[in-house]
């Protein structure tokens, strides 16, 4: 069961970079890994290239130095970064894992892909138990850091006023 191809011309893109939006990118990454489930995909640019290959009529500039956004980042860097971001989110949610030779779907990732026929809503990932737990940990760390900073500020104020 393979999903065929995506058409780069019609898929939703972010205004700033012209890259696929997060929803589309997560689906592209899941589909790419699903289609390569017997041969894990290496990190970084190898994953980005494999994801780009899923996009029908993708501009060549997507993975070359010729594409540059307003901040001077090349298409290669941007696409590699957004693919890595998508993989990280899927990994936190328990849907991808790093194998010996690169990334692959976990059994939960395969099931997620199949249940949604390759069009997985971001909410399905955001509501996974592992992702909720991760977000809670992040929030707790931020709160702890804030209270430490507040305590340090109070101590500094107390020291100044004597």
Coordinates of N, CA and C in Angstrom, one line a residue:
X1 N 0.8 -1.2 0.0 CA 0.0 0.0 0.0 C 0.9 1.2 0.0
X2 N 1.0 1.9 -1.1 CA 1.8 3.1 -1.3 C 0.9 4.2 -1.7
X3 N 1.3 5.4 -1.3 CA 0.4 6.6 -1.5 C 0.6 7.3 -2.8
X4 N 1.4 6.8 -3.7 CA 1.5 7.5 -5.0 C 2.4 8.7 -4.7
X5 N 2.1 9.8 -5.4 CA 3.0 11.0 -5.2 C 2.2 12.2 -4.8
X6 N 2.9 13.2 -4.3 CA 2.4 14.5 -3.9 C 2.8 15.4 -5.0
X7 N 2.0 16.4 -5.2 CA 2.3 17.4 -6.3 C 2.7 18.7 -5.6
X8 N 4.0 19.0 -5.8 CA 4.6 20.2 -5.1 C 3.8 21.5 -5.4
X9 N 3.3 21.6 -6.7 CA 2.7 22.8 -7.1 C 1.4 23.1 -6.3
X10 N 0.7 22.1 -5.9 CA -0.6 22.3 -5.2 C -0.6 22.1 -3.7
X11 N 0.5 21.6 -3.2 CA 0.5 21.4 -1.7 C 0.7 22.7 -0.9
X12 N 0.1 22.8 0.3 CA 0.2 24.0 1.1 C 1.7 24.3 1.4
X13 N 2.1 25.6 1.4 CA 3.5 25.9 1.7 C 3.5 27.1 2.6
X14 N 4.6 27.2 3.4 CA 4.7 28.4 4.2 C 5.2 29.6 3.4
X15 N 4.7 30.8 3.7 CA 5.0 32.0 2.9 C 6.5 32.3 2.9
X16 N 7.1 32.1 4.1 CA 8.5 32.6 4.2 C 9.5 31.8 3.4
X17 N 9.4 30.5 3.4 CA 10.4 29.6 2.7 C 9.9 29.0 1.4
X18 N 8.5 29.0 1.3 CA 8.0 28.3 0.1 C 8.1 26.7 0.3
X19 N 8.4 26.3 1.5 CA 8.5 24.8 1.7 C 7.1 24.3 2.1
X20 N 6.9 23.0 2.1 CA 5.6 22.4 2.5 C 5.4 22.8 4.0
X21 N 4.1 23.0 4.3 CA 3.8 23.3 5.7 C 3.9 22.1 6.6
X22 N 3.8 22.3 7.9 CA 4.2 21.2 8.9 C 3.3 20.0 8.7
X23 N 2.0 20.2 8.4 CA 1.0 19.1 8.2 C 1.5 18.3 7.0
X24 N 1.8 19.0 5.9 CA 2.2 18.3 4.7 C 3.5 17.6 4.9
X25 N 4.4 18.3 5.6 CA 5.8 17.7 5.8 C 5.7 16.4 6.6
X26 N 4.9 16.4 7.7 CA 4.8 15.3 8.5 C 4.3 14.1 7.7
X27 N 3.3 14.4 6.8 CA 2.7 13.3 6.0 C 3.8 12.8 5.0
X28 N 4.6 13.7 4.5 CA 5.6 13.4 3.5 C 6.7 12.5 4.2
X29 N 7.1 12.9 5.4 CA 8.1 12.1 6.1 C 7.5 10.7 6.4
X30 N 6.3 10.6 6.9 CA 5.7 9.3 7.3 C 5.6 8.5 6.0
X31 N 5.1 9.1 4.9 CA 5.0 8.3 3.7 C 6.3 7.8 3.1
X32 N 7.3 8.7 3.2 CA 8.7 8.3 2.8 C 9.2 7.1 3.6
X33 N 9.1 7.2 4.9 CA 9.5 6.1 5.7 C 8.7 4.9 5.5
X34 N 7.4 5.0 5.3 CA 6.6 3.9 5.1 C 7.0 3.2 3.8
X35 N 7.2 4.0 2.7 CA 7.6 3.4 1.4 C 9.1 2.8 1.5
X36 N 9.8 3.2 2.5 CA 11.2 2.6 2.6 C 11.3 1.8 3.9
X37 N 10.2 1.2 4.3 CA 10.2 0.5 5.6 C 11.2 -0.7 5.7
X38 N 11.6 -1.2 4.6 CA 12.6 -2.3 4.7 C 14.0 -1.9 4.5
X39 N 14.2 -0.6 4.3 CA 15.6 0.0 4.2 C 15.6 1.4 4.8
X40 N 16.0 1.4 6.1 CA 15.9 2.7 6.8 C 16.7 3.8 6.1
X41 N 16.3 5.0 6.2 CA 16.9 6.1 5.5 C 17.9 6.9 6.4
X42 N 19.1 7.1 5.9 CA 20.1 7.8 6.7 C 19.7 9.2 7.1
X43 N 20.5 9.8 7.9 CA 20.1 11.1 8.5 C 20.2 12.3 7.5
X44 N 19.8 13.5 8.0 CA 20.0 14.7 7.3 C 19.6 14.8 5.9
X45 N 20.6 15.0 5.0 CA 20.3 15.3 3.6 C 19.8 14.1 2.9
X46 N 20.1 12.9 3.4 CA 19.6 11.6 2.7 C 18.1 11.5 2.9
X47 N 17.6 11.9 4.2 CA 16.2 11.9 4.4 C 15.6 13.0 3.6
X48 N 16.2 14.2 3.6 CA 15.6 15.3 2.9 C 15.4 15.0 1.4
X49 N 16.4 14.3 0.8 CA 16.4 13.9 -0.6 C 15.3 12.9 -0.8
X50 N 15.2 11.9 0.1 CA 14.1 10.9 0.0 C 12.7 11.5 0.1
X51 N 12.6 12.5 1.0 CA 11.3 13.2 1.1 C 11.0 14.0 -0.2
X52 N 12.0 14.7 -0.7 CA 11.8 15.5 -1.9 C 11.5 14.6 -3.1
X53 N 12.0 13.4 -3.1 CA 11.6 12.4 -4.2 C 10.2 12.1 -4.2
X54 N 9.5 12.2 -3.0 CA 8.1 11.9 -2.9 C 7.2 13.0 -3.6
X55 N 7.9 14.1 -3.8 CA 7.1 15.3 -4.3 C 7.2 15.3 -5.8
X56 N 6.0 15.2 -6.4 CA 5.9 15.2 -7.9 C 6.2 16.6 -8.3
X57 N 7.0 16.7 -9.4 CA 7.3 18.1 -10.0 C 8.0 19.0 -8.9
X58 N 8.8 18.5 -8.0 CA 9.4 19.4 -7.0 C 10.5 20.2 -7.8
X59 N 10.6 21.5 -7.5 CA 11.6 22.2 -8.2 C 13.0 21.7 -7.8
X60 N 13.9 21.6 -8.8 CA 15.3 21.2 -8.5 C 15.9 22.0 -7.4
X61 N 15.5 23.3 -7.4 CA 16.1 24.3 -6.5 C 15.9 23.9 -5.0
X62 N 14.9 23.0 -4.7 CA 14.6 22.6 -3.4 C 15.8 22.1 -2.6
X63 N 16.7 21.4 -3.3 CA 17.8 20.8 -2.6 C 19.2 21.3 -3.2
X64 N 19.2 22.5 -3.7 CA 20.4 23.0 -4.3 C 20.7 24.4 -3.6
X65 N 21.9 24.8 -3.9 CA 22.3 26.1 -3.3 C 21.6 27.3 -4.1
X66 N 20.9 27.0 -5.2 CA 20.3 28.1 -6.0 C 19.1 28.7 -5.3
X67 N 18.4 27.9 -4.5 CA 17.3 28.4 -3.8 C 17.7 29.1 -2.5
X68 N 17.4 30.4 -2.3 CA 17.8 31.1 -1.1 C 16.6 31.9 -0.6
X69 N 16.3 31.8 0.7 CA 15.2 32.5 1.2 C 15.6 33.9 1.6
X70 N 14.7 34.7 2.2 CA 15.0 36.1 2.5 C 16.2 36.3 3.5
X71 N 16.4 35.2 4.3 CA 17.5 35.3 5.3 C 18.8 34.7 4.8
X72 N 18.8 34.3 3.5 CA 20.1 33.8 3.0 C 20.3 32.3 3.2
X73 N 19.3 31.6 3.7 CA 19.5 30.2 3.8 C 19.2 29.5 2.5
X74 N 20.1 28.5 2.1 CA 19.9 27.8 0.9 C 18.7 26.8 1.0
X75 N 18.2 26.4 -0.1 CA 17.1 25.4 -0.1 C 17.6 24.1 0.6
X76 N 18.8 23.7 0.3 CA 19.4 22.5 0.9 C 19.3 22.6 2.5
X77 N 19.7 23.7 3.0 CA 19.7 23.8 4.5 C 18.3 23.8 5.0
X78 N 17.4 24.6 4.4 CA 16.1 24.8 4.8 C 15.3 23.4 4.8
X79 N 15.4 22.7 3.7 CA 14.7 21.5 3.6 C 15.2 20.4 4.5
X80 N 16.5 20.4 4.7 CA 17.1 19.5 5.7 C 16.6 19.8 7.1
X81 N 16.6 21.1 7.4 CA 16.1 21.5 8.7 C 14.7 21.2 9.0
X82 N 13.8 21.4 8.0 CA 12.4 21.2 8.2 C 12.1 19.7 8.3
X83 N 12.9 18.9 7.5 CA 12.7 17.4 7.6 C 13.2 16.9 9.0
X84 N 14.3 17.5 9.5 CA 14.8 17.1 10.8 C 13.7 17.4 11.9
X85 N 13.1 18.6 11.7 CA 12.1 19.0 12.7 C 10.9 18.0 12.7
X86 N 10.5 17.6 11.5 CA 9.4 16.7 11.4 C 9.7 15.3 12.0
X87 N 10.9 14.9 11.7 CA 11.4 13.6 12.3 C 11.5 13.7 13.8
X88 N 12.0 14.8 14.3 CA 12.1 15.0 15.8 C 10.7 14.9 16.5
X89 N 9.7 15.5 15.8 CA 8.3 15.5 16.4 C 7.8 14.1 16.4
X90 N 8.0 13.4 15.2 CA 7.5 12.0 15.1 C 8.2 11.1 16.1
X91 N 9.5 11.4 16.3 CA 10.3 10.5 17.2 C 9.8 10.7 18.7
X92 N 9.6 12.0 19.1 CA 9.1 12.3 20.4 C 7.7 11.6 20.6
X93 N 6.9 11.5 19.6 CA 5.6 10.9 19.7 C 5.6 9.4 19.6
X94 N 6.8 8.9 19.4 CA 7.0 7.4 19.3 C 6.7 6.8 18.0
X95 N 6.7 7.6 16.9 CA 6.4 7.0 15.6 C 7.6 6.8 14.7
X96 N 8.7 7.3 15.0 CA 9.9 7.0 14.3 C 11.0 6.6 15.2
X97 N 12.0 5.9 14.7 CA 13.2 5.5 15.5 C 14.4 5.5 14.7
X98 N 15.5 5.6 15.3 CA 16.8 5.6 14.6 C 17.3 4.2 14.5
X99 N 17.4 3.6 13.3 CA 17.9 2.2 13.2 C 19.4 2.3 12.9
X100 N 19.9 1.1 12.6 CA 21.4 1.1 12.4 C 21.8 1.9 11.3
X101 N 21.0 2.0 10.2 CA 21.4 2.8 9.1 C 20.6 4.0 8.8
X102 N 19.8 4.4 9.8 CA 19.1 5.7 9.6 C 17.7 5.6 10.3
X103 N 16.8 6.4 9.7 CA 15.4 6.5 10.3 C 14.5 5.4 9.8
X104 N 13.6 5.0 10.6 CA 12.5 4.1 10.2 C 11.3 4.3 11.0
X105 N 10.1 3.8 10.6 CA 8.9 3.9 11.4 C 8.9 2.9 12.5
X106 N 8.3 3.2 13.6 CA 8.1 2.2 14.6 C 6.8 1.5 14.2
X107 N 6.4 0.3 14.9 CA 5.2 -0.3 14.6 C 4.0 0.7 14.8
X108 N 4.1 1.5 15.8 CA 3.0 2.5 16.0 C 2.9 3.5 14.8
X109 N 4.1 3.9 14.3 CA 4.1 4.8 13.1 C 3.5 4.1 11.9
X110 N 3.8 2.9 11.7 CA 3.2 2.1 10.5 C 1.7 2.1 10.7
X111 N 1.2 1.8 11.9 CA -0.2 1.7 12.2 C -0.9 3.1 12.0
X112 N -0.2 4.1 12.4 CA -0.8 5.5 12.3 C -0.9 5.8 10.8
X113 N 0.1 5.5 10.0 CA 0.1 5.8 8.6 C -1.1 5.0 7.9
X114 N -1.2 3.7 8.2 CA -2.2 2.9 7.6 C -3.6 3.3 8.0
X115 N -3.8 3.7 9.3 CA -5.1 4.1 9.8 C -5.6 5.4 9.1
X116 N -4.6 6.2 8.7 CA -5.0 7.5 8.1 C -4.7 7.5 6.6
X117 N -4.4 6.4 6.1 CA -4.1 6.3 4.6 C -3.1 7.3 4.2
X118 N -2.1 7.6 5.0 CA -1.0 8.5 4.7 C -1.3 9.9 4.8
X119 N -2.5 10.3 5.3 CA -2.8 11.7 5.6 C -3.1 11.9 7.0
X120 N -2.0 11.8 7.8 CA -2.1 11.9 9.3 C -2.3 13.3 9.8
X121 N -3.4 13.6 10.5 CA -3.6 15.0 11.0 C -2.5 15.3 12.1
X122 N -2.0 16.5 12.1 CA -1.0 16.9 13.1 C -1.6 16.6 14.5
X123 N -2.9 16.8 14.7 CA -3.5 16.6 16.0 C -3.3 15.2 16.5
X124 N -3.3 14.2 15.6 CA -3.1 12.8 16.0 C -1.7 12.7 16.6
X125 N -0.7 13.4 16.1 CA 0.6 13.3 16.7 C 0.7 14.1 18.0
X126 N 0.1 15.3 18.0 CA 0.1 16.2 19.2 C -0.6 15.5 20.3
X127 N -1.6 14.6 20.1 CA -2.4 14.0 21.1 C -1.9 12.6 21.5
X128 N -0.7 12.2 20.9 CA -0.2 10.9 21.3 C 0.3 11.0 22.7
X129 N 0.2 9.9 23.5 CA 0.6 10.0 25.0 C 2.1 10.4 25.1
X130 N 2.9 9.9 24.3 CA 4.4 10.2 24.4 C 4.6 11.7 24.2
X131 N 3.9 12.3 23.2 CA 4.1 13.7 22.9 C 3.5 14.6 24.0
X132 N 2.4 14.2 24.5 CA 1.8 14.9 25.7 C 2.7 14.9 26.9
X133 N 3.3 13.8 27.1 CA 4.3 13.6 28.3 C 5.5 14.5 28.0
X134 N 6.0 14.5 26.8 CA 7.2 15.4 26.4 C 6.8 16.8 26.6
X135 N 5.7 17.3 26.2 CA 5.3 18.7 26.3 C 5.2 19.1 27.8
X136 N 4.6 18.1 28.6 CA 4.5 18.4 30.0 C 5.9 18.6 30.7
X137 N 6.8 17.7 30.3 CA 8.2 17.8 30.8 C 8.8 19.1 30.4
X138 N 8.6 19.5 29.2 CA 9.2 20.8 28.7 C 8.6 22.0 29.5
X139 N 7.3 21.9 29.7 CA 6.6 23.0 30.5 C 7.2 23.1 31.9
X140 N 7.4 21.9 32.5 CA 7.9 21.8 33.9 C 9.3 22.4 34.0
X141 N 10.1 22.1 32.9 CA 11.5 22.6 32.9 C 11.5 24.1 32.8
X142 N 10.6 24.6 31.9 CA 10.5 26.1 31.7 C 10.1 26.8 33.0
X143 N 9.1 26.2 33.7 CA 8.6 26.7 35.0 C 9.7 26.7 36.0
X144 N 10.5 25.6 36.1 CA 11.5 25.5 37.1 C 12.6 26.6 36.8
X145 N 12.9 26.8 35.5 CA 13.9 27.8 35.1 C 13.5 29.2 35.5
X146 N 12.2 29.4 35.2 CA 11.6 30.7 35.6 C 11.7 31.0 37.1
X147 N 11.3 30.0 37.9 CA 11.4 30.2 39.3 C 12.8 30.4 39.8
X148 N 13.7 29.7 39.2 CA 15.2 29.9 39.6 C 15.6 31.3 39.3
X149 N 15.2 31.8 38.1 CA 15.5 33.2 37.7 C 14.9 34.2 38.6
X150 N 13.7 34.0 39.0 CA 13.0 34.9 40.0 C 13.7 34.9 41.3
X151 N 14.1 33.7 41.8 CA 14.8 33.6 43.1 C 16.1 34.3 43.0
X152 N 16.8 34.2 41.9 CA 18.1 34.8 41.7 C 17.9 36.4 41.7
X153 N 16.9 36.8 41.0 CA 16.6 38.2 41.0 C 16.2 38.8 42.4
X154 N 15.5 38.0 43.1 CA 15.1 38.4 44.5 C 16.4 38.5 45.4
X155 N 17.3 37.5 45.2 CA 18.5 37.5 46.0 C 19.4 38.7 45.6
X156 N 19.5 39.0 44.3 CA 20.3 40.1 43.9 C 19.7 41.4 44.4
X157 N 18.4 41.5 44.4 CA 17.7 42.7 44.9 C 18.0 42.9 46.4
X158 N 17.9 41.8 47.1 CA 18.1 41.8 48.6 C 19.6 42.2 48.9
X159 N 20.5 41.7 48.1 CA 21.9 42.0 48.3 C 22.2 43.5 48.0
X160 N 21.5 44.0 47.0 CA 21.7 45.4 46.7 C 21.1 46.3 47.8
X161 N 20.0 45.9 48.4 CA 19.3 46.8 49.4 C 19.9 46.5 50.8
X162 N 20.6 45.4 50.9 CA 21.3 45.1 52.1 C 20.4 44.7 53.2

